[in-house]
Short mmCIF file of C-alpha atoms in Angstrom, two decimals:
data_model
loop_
_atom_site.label_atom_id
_atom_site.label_comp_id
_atom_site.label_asym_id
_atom_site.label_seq_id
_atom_site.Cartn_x
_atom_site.Cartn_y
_atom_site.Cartn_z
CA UNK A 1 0.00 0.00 0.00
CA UNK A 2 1.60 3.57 -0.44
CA UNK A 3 2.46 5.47 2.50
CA UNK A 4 1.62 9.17 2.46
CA UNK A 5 2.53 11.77 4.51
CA UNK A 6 -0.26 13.87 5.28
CA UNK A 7 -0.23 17.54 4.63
CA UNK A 8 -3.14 20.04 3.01
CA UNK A 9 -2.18 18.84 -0.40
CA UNK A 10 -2.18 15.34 0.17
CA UNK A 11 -5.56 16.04 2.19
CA UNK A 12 -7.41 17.62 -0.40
CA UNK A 13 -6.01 14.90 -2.97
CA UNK A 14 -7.53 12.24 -0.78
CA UNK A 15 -10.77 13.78 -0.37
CA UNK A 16 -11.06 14.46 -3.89
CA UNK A 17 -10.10 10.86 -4.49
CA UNK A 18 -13.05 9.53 -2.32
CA UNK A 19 -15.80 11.66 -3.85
CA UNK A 20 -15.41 10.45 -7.00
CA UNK A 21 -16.93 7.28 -6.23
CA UNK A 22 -20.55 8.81 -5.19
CA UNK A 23 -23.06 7.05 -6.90
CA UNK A 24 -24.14 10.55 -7.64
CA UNK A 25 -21.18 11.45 -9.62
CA UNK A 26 -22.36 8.92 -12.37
CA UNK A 27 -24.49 10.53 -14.74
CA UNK A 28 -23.75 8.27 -17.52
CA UNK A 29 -26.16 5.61 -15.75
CA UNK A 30 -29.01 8.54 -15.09
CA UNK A 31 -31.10 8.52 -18.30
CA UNK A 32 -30.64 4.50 -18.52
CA UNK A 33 -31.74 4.06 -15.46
CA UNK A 34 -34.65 7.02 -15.81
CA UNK A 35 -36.28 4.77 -18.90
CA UNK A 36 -36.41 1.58 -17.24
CA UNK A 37 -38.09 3.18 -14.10
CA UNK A 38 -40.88 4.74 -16.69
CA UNK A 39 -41.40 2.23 -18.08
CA UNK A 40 -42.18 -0.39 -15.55
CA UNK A 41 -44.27 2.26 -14.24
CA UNK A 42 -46.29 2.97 -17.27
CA UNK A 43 -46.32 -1.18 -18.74
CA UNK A 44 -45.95 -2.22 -15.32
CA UNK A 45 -45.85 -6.48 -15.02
CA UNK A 46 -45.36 -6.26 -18.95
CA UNK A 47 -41.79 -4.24 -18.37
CA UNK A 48 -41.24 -5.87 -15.00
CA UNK A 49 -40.60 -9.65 -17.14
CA UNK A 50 -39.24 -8.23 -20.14
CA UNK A 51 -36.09 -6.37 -18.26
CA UNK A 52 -36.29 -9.62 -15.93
CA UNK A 53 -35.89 -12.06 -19.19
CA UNK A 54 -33.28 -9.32 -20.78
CA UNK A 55 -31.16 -8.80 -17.85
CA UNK A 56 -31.06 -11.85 -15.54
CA UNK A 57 -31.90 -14.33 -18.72
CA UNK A 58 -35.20 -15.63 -16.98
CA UNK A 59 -38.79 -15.52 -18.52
CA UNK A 60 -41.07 -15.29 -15.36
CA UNK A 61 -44.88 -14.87 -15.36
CA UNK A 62 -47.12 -13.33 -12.88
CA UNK A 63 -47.77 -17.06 -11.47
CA UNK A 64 -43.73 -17.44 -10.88
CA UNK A 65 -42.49 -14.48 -9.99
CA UNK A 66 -43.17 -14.80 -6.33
CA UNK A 67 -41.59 -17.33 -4.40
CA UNK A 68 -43.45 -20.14 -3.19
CA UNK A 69 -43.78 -21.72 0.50
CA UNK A 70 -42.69 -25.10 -1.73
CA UNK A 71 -39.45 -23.27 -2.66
CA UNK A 72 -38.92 -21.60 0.98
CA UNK A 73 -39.16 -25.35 2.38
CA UNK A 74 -36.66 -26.74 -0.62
CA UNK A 75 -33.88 -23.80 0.56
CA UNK A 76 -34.32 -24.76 4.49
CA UNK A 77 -33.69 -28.06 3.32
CA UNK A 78 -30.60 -27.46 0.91
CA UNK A 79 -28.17 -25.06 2.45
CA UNK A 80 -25.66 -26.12 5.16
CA UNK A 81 -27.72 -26.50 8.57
CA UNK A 82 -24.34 -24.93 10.05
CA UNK A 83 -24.60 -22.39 7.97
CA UNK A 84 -28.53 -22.06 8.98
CA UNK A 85 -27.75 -22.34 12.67
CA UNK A 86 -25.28 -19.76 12.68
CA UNK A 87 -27.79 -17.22 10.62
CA UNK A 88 -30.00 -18.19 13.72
CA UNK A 89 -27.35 -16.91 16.19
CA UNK A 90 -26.63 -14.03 14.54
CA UNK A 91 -30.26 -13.06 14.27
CA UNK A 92 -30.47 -13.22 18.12
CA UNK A 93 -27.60 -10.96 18.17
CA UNK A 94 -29.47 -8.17 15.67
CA UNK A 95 -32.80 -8.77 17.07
CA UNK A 96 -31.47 -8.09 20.82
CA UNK A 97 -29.46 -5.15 19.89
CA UNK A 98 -32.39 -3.54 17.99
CA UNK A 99 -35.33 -4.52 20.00
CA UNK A 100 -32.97 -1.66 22.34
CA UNK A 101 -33.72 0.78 19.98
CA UNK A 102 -37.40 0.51 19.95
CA UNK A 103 -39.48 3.65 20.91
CA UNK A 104 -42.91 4.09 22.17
CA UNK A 105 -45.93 6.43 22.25
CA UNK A 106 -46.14 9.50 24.87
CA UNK A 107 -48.41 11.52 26.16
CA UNK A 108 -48.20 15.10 28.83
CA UNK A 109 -51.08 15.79 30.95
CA UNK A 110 -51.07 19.16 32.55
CA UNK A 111 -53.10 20.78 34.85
CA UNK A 112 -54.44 23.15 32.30
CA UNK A 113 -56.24 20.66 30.44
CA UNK A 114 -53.55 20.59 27.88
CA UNK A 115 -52.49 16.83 26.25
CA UNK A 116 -49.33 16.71 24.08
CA UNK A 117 -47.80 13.61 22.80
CA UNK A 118 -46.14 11.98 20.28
CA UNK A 119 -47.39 8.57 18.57
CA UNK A 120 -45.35 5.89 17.26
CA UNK A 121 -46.68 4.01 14.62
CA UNK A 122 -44.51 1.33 12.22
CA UNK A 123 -44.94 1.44 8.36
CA UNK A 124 -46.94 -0.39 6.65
CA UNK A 125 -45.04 -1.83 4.10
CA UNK A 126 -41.59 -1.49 3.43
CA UNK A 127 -39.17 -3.39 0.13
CA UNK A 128 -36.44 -4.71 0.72
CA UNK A 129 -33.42 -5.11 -2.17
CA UNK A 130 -30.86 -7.97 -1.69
CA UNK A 131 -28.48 -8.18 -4.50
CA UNK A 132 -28.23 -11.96 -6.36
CA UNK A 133 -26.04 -13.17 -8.43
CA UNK A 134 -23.27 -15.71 -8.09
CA UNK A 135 -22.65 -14.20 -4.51
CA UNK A 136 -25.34 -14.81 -1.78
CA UNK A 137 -25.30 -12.23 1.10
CA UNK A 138 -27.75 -13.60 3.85
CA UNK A 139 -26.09 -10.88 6.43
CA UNK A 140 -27.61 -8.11 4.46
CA UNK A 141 -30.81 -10.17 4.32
CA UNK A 142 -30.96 -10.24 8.57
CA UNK A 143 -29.27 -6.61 8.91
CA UNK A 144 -32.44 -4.87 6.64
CA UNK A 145 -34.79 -7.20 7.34
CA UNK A 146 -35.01 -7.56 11.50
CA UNK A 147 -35.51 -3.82 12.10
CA UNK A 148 -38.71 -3.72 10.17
CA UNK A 149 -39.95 -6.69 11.85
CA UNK A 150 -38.91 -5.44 15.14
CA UNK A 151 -40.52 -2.07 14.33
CA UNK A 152 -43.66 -3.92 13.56
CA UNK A 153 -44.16 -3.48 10.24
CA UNK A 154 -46.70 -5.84 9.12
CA UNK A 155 -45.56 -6.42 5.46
CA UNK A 156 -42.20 -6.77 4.61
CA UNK A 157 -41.44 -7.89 0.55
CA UNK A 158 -37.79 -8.84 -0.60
CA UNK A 159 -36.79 -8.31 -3.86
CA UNK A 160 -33.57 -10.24 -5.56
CA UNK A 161 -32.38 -11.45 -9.11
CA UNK A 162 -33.03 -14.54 -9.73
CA UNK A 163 -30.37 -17.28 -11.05
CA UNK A 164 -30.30 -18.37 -14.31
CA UNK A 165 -32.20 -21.33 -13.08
CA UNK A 166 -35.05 -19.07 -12.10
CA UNK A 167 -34.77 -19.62 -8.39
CA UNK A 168 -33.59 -17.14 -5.82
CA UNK A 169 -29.96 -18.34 -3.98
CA UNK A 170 -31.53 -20.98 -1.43
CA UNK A 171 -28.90 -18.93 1.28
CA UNK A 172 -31.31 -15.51 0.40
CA UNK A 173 -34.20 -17.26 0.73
CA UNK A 174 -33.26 -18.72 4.16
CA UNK A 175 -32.12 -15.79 5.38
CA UNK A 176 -35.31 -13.90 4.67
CA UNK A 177 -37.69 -16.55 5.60
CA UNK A 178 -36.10 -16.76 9.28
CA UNK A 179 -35.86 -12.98 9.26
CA UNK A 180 -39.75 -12.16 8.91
CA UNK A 181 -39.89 -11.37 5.26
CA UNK A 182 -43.66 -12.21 4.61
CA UNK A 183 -43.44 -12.21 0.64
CA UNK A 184 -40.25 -12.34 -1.86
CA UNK A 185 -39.96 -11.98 -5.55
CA UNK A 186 -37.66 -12.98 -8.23
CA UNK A 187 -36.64 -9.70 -9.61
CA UNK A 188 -33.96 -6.93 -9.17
CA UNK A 189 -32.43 -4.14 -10.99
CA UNK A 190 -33.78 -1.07 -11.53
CA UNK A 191 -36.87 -2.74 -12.36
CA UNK A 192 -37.25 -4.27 -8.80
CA UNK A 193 -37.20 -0.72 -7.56
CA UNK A 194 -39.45 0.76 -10.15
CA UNK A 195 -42.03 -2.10 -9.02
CA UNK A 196 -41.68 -1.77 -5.59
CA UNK A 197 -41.93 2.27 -5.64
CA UNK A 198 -45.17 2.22 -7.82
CA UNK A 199 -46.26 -1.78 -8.13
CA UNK A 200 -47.34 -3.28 -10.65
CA UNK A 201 -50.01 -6.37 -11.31
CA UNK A 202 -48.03 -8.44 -9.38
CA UNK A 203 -45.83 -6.48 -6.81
CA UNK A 204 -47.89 -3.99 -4.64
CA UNK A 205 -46.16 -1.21 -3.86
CA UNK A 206 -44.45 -0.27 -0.86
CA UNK A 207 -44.09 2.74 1.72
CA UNK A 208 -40.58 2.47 2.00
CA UNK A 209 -37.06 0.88 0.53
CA UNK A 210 -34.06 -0.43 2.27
CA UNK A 211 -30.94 -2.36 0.88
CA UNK A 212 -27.89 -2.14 -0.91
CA UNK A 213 -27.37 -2.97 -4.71
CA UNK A 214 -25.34 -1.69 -7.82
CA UNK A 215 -25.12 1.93 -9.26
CA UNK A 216 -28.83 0.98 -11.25
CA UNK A 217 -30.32 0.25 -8.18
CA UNK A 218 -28.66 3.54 -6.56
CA UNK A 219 -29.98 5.58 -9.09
CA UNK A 220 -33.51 3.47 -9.57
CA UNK A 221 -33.73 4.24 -5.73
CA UNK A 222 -32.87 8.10 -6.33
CA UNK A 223 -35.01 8.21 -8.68
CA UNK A 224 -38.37 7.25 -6.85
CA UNK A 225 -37.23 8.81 -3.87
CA UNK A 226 -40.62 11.26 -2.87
CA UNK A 227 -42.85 8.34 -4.37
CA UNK A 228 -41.82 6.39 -1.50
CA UNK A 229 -38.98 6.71 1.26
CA UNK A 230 -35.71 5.15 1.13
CA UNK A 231 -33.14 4.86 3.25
CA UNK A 232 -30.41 6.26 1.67
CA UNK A 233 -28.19 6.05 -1.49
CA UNK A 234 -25.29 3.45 -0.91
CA UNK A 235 -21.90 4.10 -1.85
CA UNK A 236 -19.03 1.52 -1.89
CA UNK A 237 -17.40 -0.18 1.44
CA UNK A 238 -15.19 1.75 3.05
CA UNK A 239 -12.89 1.28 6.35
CA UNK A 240 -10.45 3.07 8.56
CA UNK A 241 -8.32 2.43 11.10
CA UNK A 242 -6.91 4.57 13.09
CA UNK A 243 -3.49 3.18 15.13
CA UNK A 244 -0.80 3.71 16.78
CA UNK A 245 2.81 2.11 17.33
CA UNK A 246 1.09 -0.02 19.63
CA UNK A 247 -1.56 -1.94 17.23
CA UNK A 248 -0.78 -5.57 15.58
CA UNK A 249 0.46 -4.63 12.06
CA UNK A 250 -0.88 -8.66 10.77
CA UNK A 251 -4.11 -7.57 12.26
CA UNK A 252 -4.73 -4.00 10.98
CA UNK A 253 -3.81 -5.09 7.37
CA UNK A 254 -6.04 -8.13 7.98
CA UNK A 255 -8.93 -5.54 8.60
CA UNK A 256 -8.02 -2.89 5.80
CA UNK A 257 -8.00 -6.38 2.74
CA UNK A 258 -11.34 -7.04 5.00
CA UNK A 259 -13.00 -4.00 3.18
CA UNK A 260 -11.01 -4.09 -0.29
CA UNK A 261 -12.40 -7.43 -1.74
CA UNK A 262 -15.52 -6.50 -2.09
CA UNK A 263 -15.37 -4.28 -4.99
CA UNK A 264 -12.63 -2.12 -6.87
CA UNK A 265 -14.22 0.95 -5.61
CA UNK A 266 -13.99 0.19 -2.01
CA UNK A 267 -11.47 2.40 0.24
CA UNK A 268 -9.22 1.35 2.82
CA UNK A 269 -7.49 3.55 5.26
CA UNK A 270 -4.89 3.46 7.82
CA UNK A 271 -4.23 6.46 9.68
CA UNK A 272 -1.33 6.22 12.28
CA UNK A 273 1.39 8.48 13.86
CA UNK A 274 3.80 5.61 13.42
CA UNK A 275 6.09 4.89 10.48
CA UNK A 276 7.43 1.88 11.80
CA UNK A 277 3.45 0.55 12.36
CA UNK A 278 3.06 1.92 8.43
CA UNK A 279 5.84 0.29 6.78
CA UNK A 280 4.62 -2.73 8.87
CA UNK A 281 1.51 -2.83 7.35
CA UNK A 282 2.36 -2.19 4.35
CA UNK A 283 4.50 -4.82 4.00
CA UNK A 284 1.94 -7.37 5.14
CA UNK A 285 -0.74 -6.46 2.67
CA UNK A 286 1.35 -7.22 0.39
CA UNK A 287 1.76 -10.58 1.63
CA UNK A 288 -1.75 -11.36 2.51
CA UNK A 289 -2.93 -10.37 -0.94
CA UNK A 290 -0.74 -13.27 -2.45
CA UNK A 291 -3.24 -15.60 -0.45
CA UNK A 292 -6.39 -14.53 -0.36
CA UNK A 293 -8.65 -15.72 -3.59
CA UNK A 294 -9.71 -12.05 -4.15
CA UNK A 295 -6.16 -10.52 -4.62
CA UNK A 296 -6.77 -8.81 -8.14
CA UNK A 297 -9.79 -7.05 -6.93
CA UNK A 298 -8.03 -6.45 -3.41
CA UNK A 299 -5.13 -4.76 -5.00
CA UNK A 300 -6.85 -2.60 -7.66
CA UNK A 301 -9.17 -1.43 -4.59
CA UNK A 302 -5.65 -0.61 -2.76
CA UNK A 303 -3.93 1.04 -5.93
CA UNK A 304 -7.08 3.13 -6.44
CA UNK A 305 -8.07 4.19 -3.04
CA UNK A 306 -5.91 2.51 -0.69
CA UNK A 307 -3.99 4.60 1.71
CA UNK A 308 -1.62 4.51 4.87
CA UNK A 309 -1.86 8.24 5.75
CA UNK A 310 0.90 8.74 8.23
CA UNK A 311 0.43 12.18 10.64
CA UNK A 312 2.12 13.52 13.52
CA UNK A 313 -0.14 13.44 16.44
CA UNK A 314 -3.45 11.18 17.05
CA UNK A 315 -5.19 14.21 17.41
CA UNK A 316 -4.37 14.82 13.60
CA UNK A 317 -5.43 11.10 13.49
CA UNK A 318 -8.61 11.67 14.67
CA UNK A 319 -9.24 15.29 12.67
CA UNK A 320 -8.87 13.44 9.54
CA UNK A 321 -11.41 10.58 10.67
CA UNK A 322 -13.45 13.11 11.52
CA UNK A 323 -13.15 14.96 8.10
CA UNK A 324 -13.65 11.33 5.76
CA UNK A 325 -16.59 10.43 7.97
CA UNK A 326 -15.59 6.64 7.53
CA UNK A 327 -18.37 3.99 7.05
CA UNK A 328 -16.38 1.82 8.99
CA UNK A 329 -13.59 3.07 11.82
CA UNK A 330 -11.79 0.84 13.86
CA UNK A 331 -9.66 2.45 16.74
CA UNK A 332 -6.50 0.53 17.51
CA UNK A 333 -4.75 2.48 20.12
CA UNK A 334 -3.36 2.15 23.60
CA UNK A 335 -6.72 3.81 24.79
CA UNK A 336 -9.42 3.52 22.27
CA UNK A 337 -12.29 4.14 24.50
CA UNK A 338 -10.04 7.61 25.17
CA UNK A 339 -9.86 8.39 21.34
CA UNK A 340 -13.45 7.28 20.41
CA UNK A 341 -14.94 9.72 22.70
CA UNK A 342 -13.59 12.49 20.01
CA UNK A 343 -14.88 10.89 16.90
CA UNK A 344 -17.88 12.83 15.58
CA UNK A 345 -18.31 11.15 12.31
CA UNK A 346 -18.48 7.57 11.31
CA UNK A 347 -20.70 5.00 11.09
CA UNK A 348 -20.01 2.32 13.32
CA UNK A 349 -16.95 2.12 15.67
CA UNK A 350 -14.99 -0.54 16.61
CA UNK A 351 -12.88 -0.42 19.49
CA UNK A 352 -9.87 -2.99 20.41
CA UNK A 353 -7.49 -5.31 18.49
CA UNK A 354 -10.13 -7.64 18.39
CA UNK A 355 -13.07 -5.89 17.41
CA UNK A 356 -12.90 -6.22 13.61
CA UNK A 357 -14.70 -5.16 11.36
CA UNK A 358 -16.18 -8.51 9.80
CA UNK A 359 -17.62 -9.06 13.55
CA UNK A 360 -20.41 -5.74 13.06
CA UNK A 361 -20.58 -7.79 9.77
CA UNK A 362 -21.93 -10.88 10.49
CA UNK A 363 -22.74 -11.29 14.24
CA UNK A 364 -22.56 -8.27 16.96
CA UNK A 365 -25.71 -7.32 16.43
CA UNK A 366 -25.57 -3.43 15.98
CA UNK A 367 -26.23 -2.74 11.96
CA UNK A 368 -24.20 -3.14 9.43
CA UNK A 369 -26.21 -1.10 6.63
CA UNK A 370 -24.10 2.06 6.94
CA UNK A 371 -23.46 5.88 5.91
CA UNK A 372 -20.48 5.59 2.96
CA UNK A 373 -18.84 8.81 1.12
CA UNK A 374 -19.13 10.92 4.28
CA UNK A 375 -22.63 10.84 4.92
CA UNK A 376 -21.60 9.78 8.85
CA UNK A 377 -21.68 13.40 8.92
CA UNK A 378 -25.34 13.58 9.00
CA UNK A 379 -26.78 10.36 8.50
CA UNK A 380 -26.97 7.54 10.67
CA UNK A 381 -27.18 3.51 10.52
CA UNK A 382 -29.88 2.04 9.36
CA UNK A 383 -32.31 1.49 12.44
CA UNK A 384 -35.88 0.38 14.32
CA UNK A 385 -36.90 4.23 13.34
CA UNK A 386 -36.01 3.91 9.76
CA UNK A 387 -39.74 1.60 9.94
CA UNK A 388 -41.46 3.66 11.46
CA UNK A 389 -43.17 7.32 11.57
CA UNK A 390 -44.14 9.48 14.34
CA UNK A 391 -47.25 11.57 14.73
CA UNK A 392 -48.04 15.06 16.83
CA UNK A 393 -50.71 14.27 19.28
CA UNK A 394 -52.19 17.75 20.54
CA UNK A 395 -55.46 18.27 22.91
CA UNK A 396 -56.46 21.46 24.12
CA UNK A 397 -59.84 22.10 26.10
CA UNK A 398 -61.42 25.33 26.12
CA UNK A 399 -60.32 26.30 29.44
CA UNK A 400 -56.82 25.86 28.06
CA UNK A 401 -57.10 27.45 25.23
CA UNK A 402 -58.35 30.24 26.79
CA UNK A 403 -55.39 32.21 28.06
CA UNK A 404 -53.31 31.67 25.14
CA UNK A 405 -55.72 33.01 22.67
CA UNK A 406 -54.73 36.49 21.94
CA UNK A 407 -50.92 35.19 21.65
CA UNK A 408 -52.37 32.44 18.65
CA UNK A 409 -54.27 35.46 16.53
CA UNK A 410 -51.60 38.05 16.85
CA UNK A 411 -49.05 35.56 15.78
CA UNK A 412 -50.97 34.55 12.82
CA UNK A 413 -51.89 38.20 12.12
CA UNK A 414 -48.59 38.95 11.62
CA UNK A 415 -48.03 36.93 8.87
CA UNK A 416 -51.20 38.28 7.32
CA UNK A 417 -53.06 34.84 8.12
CA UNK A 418 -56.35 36.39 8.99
CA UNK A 419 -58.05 33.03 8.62
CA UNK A 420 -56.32 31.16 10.84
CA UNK A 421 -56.52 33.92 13.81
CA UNK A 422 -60.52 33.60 12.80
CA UNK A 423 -60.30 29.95 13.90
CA UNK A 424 -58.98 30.95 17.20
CA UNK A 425 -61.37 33.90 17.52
CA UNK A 426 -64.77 32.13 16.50
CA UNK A 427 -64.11 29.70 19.60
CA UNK A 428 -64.63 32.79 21.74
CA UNK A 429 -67.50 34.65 20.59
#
């Protein structure tokens, strides 16, 4: 990996770096992906199949396009019953950590004879996207899936490609079934969004959308945004670590190649005051890349926006963590509880030489759907209240509406609102 030493040049060359992998910055896709989205909303089912058959090579029909309880039994039965009892154990894990996050209905009384509340109330319906393929990702299934079902939403519909064989990956399907998903169909793309934000004959829509995917599905999900919610538009993986001379140089390149193979767009960062802990590294990526069996992708990830940033205090460490935002930031210091307690901005933290990053993957329980491209700066992981909505409850008897009257109609006065001061005003006459 190259080692930089970080000044305001090299800063604003990183930064610049990063941004150009926002999904946003790729207008080439917009009008491709703007046609397909019309168009299953105008032909609906009849667009729906034909991108289906052009895309994923499969001819489906409105009788085969959603999964079957027949299938759902043939996946439980095919895939590893490891495999299937470690999905269960991770579940716990996200169900526990999120059923923490669950919030509830209020109401004030006063004395006046005033009520004010808020009430909670979960979504109705919400789509979820799981990308398909040759790769399964059952994780992503459990992380977007157990929120809305903890939330309460009542109807929760997955959405993936499906094989060439015209069945959804019998991992997916697992995955969602022991997750809550109450219906799934065989589609994905940009169409799968388009269906989902408007329905069609055979997919009703849905409230809200959730889930990664590829820059069509970005875009598709951009694109409807305002039709329905979504949660946000994904970027690709990202990590940093931030360590110093005293971190495990096998373990923090370990961590950084953790975060590389998944695409050639993903970033991986180290950020130390050490040069010896940087060369260190360094060295051992190089090593681990000759092993693992996604090295090519691994290394053009590293070559494009890999970096070992070297700076000389950790409070620079932590100002440029702060600055990236990182989807991912692992703290690998003498005192990372110390340092984490001045991060501002990044989506999840882990703390410790053994809190990598793979374990928020697969198992802690906290989510692993995540702010990339320094959106940690405002947004937040993906949550119970992403499922639901709240509402204002407000009650005012007479008695209490009494004394504030004349406050009410010479506000609204003022902003030449004589209506709504009449509303106020009638209750008094």
């Amino acid at each position: 990996m190259r080692i930089v030493k970080l000044d305001e040049t090299s800063r604003e060359n990183l930064l610049a770096d990063l941004l150009k992998r926002d999904p946003n910055n790729y207008d080439s896709y917009t009008k491709q992906v703007a046609a397909i989205v019309e168009d299953v909303k105008e032909k609906r089912d009849e667009a729906l199949f034909s991108y289906t058959e052009k895309f994923d090579g499969v001819a489906l029909t409105a009788e085969t396009v959603r999964v079957t309880e027949e299938e759902i039994e043939e996946a439980l039965q095919t895939i590893d019953q490891e495999l299937l009892a470690v999905m269960r154990r991770s579940m716990e894990n996200i169900r526990a950590y999120h059923e923490k996050q669950k919030r509830y209905s209020w109401f004030d009384s006063k004395p006046n004879g005033s009520i004010l509340g808020q009430k909670i109330t979960p979504l109705e319906s919400v789509g979820v996207y799981v990308p398909g393929g040759k790769a399964a990702y059952p994780s992503s299934v459990l992380m977007n899936i157990i929120p809305a079902e903890v939330a309460g939403v009542p109807r929760i519909c997955m959405v993936t490609p499906p094989s060439r064989n015209g069945k959804v990956n019998p991992v997916t399907l697992a995955a969602a079934h022991i997750a809550g998903a109450t219906e799934v169909y065989k589609v994905g793309g940009a169409q799968a969004i388009a269906a989902l934000a408007f329905g069609t004959q055979s997919i009703p829509r849905v409230n809200k959308i959730v889930g990664p995917g590829n820059i069509y599905v970005a875009l598709a999900k951009k694109a409807v945004y305002g039709h329905v919610s979504i949660d946000s538009i994904a970027g690709p993986s990202e990590i940093m670590v931030v360590a110093d001379e005293t971190a495990n140089p096998r373990f923090v390149a370990a961590d950084l190649l953790s975060q590389a193979e998944h695409d050639e767009l993903a970033s991986a960062i180290l950020v130390t005051d050490s040069m010896k802990l940087a060369e260190e590294v360094s060295a051992q990526t190089d090593l681990f890349i000759r092993e693992l069996s996604r090295g090519d992708i691994i290394q053009k990830s590293l070559d494009n926006y890999g970096y070992i940033l070297v700076v000389d205090t950790m409070e620079e460490a932590i100002e440029t963590a702060n600055e990236i935002a990182p989807e991912h930031l692992e703290i690998v210091t003498k005192n990372p509880f110390e340092v984490m307690t001045k991060v501002k901005n990044a989506g999840a933290i882990f703390l410790g030489e053994y809190s990598s990053e793979p374990l928020g993957d697969y198992f802690a329980g906290p989510n692993h759907v995540l702010p990339t491209n320094g959106t940690a700066k405002f947004f937040s992981p993906l949550s119970v209240d992403d499922y639901i909505k709240k509402s204002s409850i407000i009650y005012y008897s007479k008695e209490a509406l009494e004394p504030v009257k004349e406050d009410i109609m010479k506000f609204a006065r003022s902003e030449q609102l004589t209506a709504h001061a009449n509303s106020i005003k009638v209750r008094f006459e």
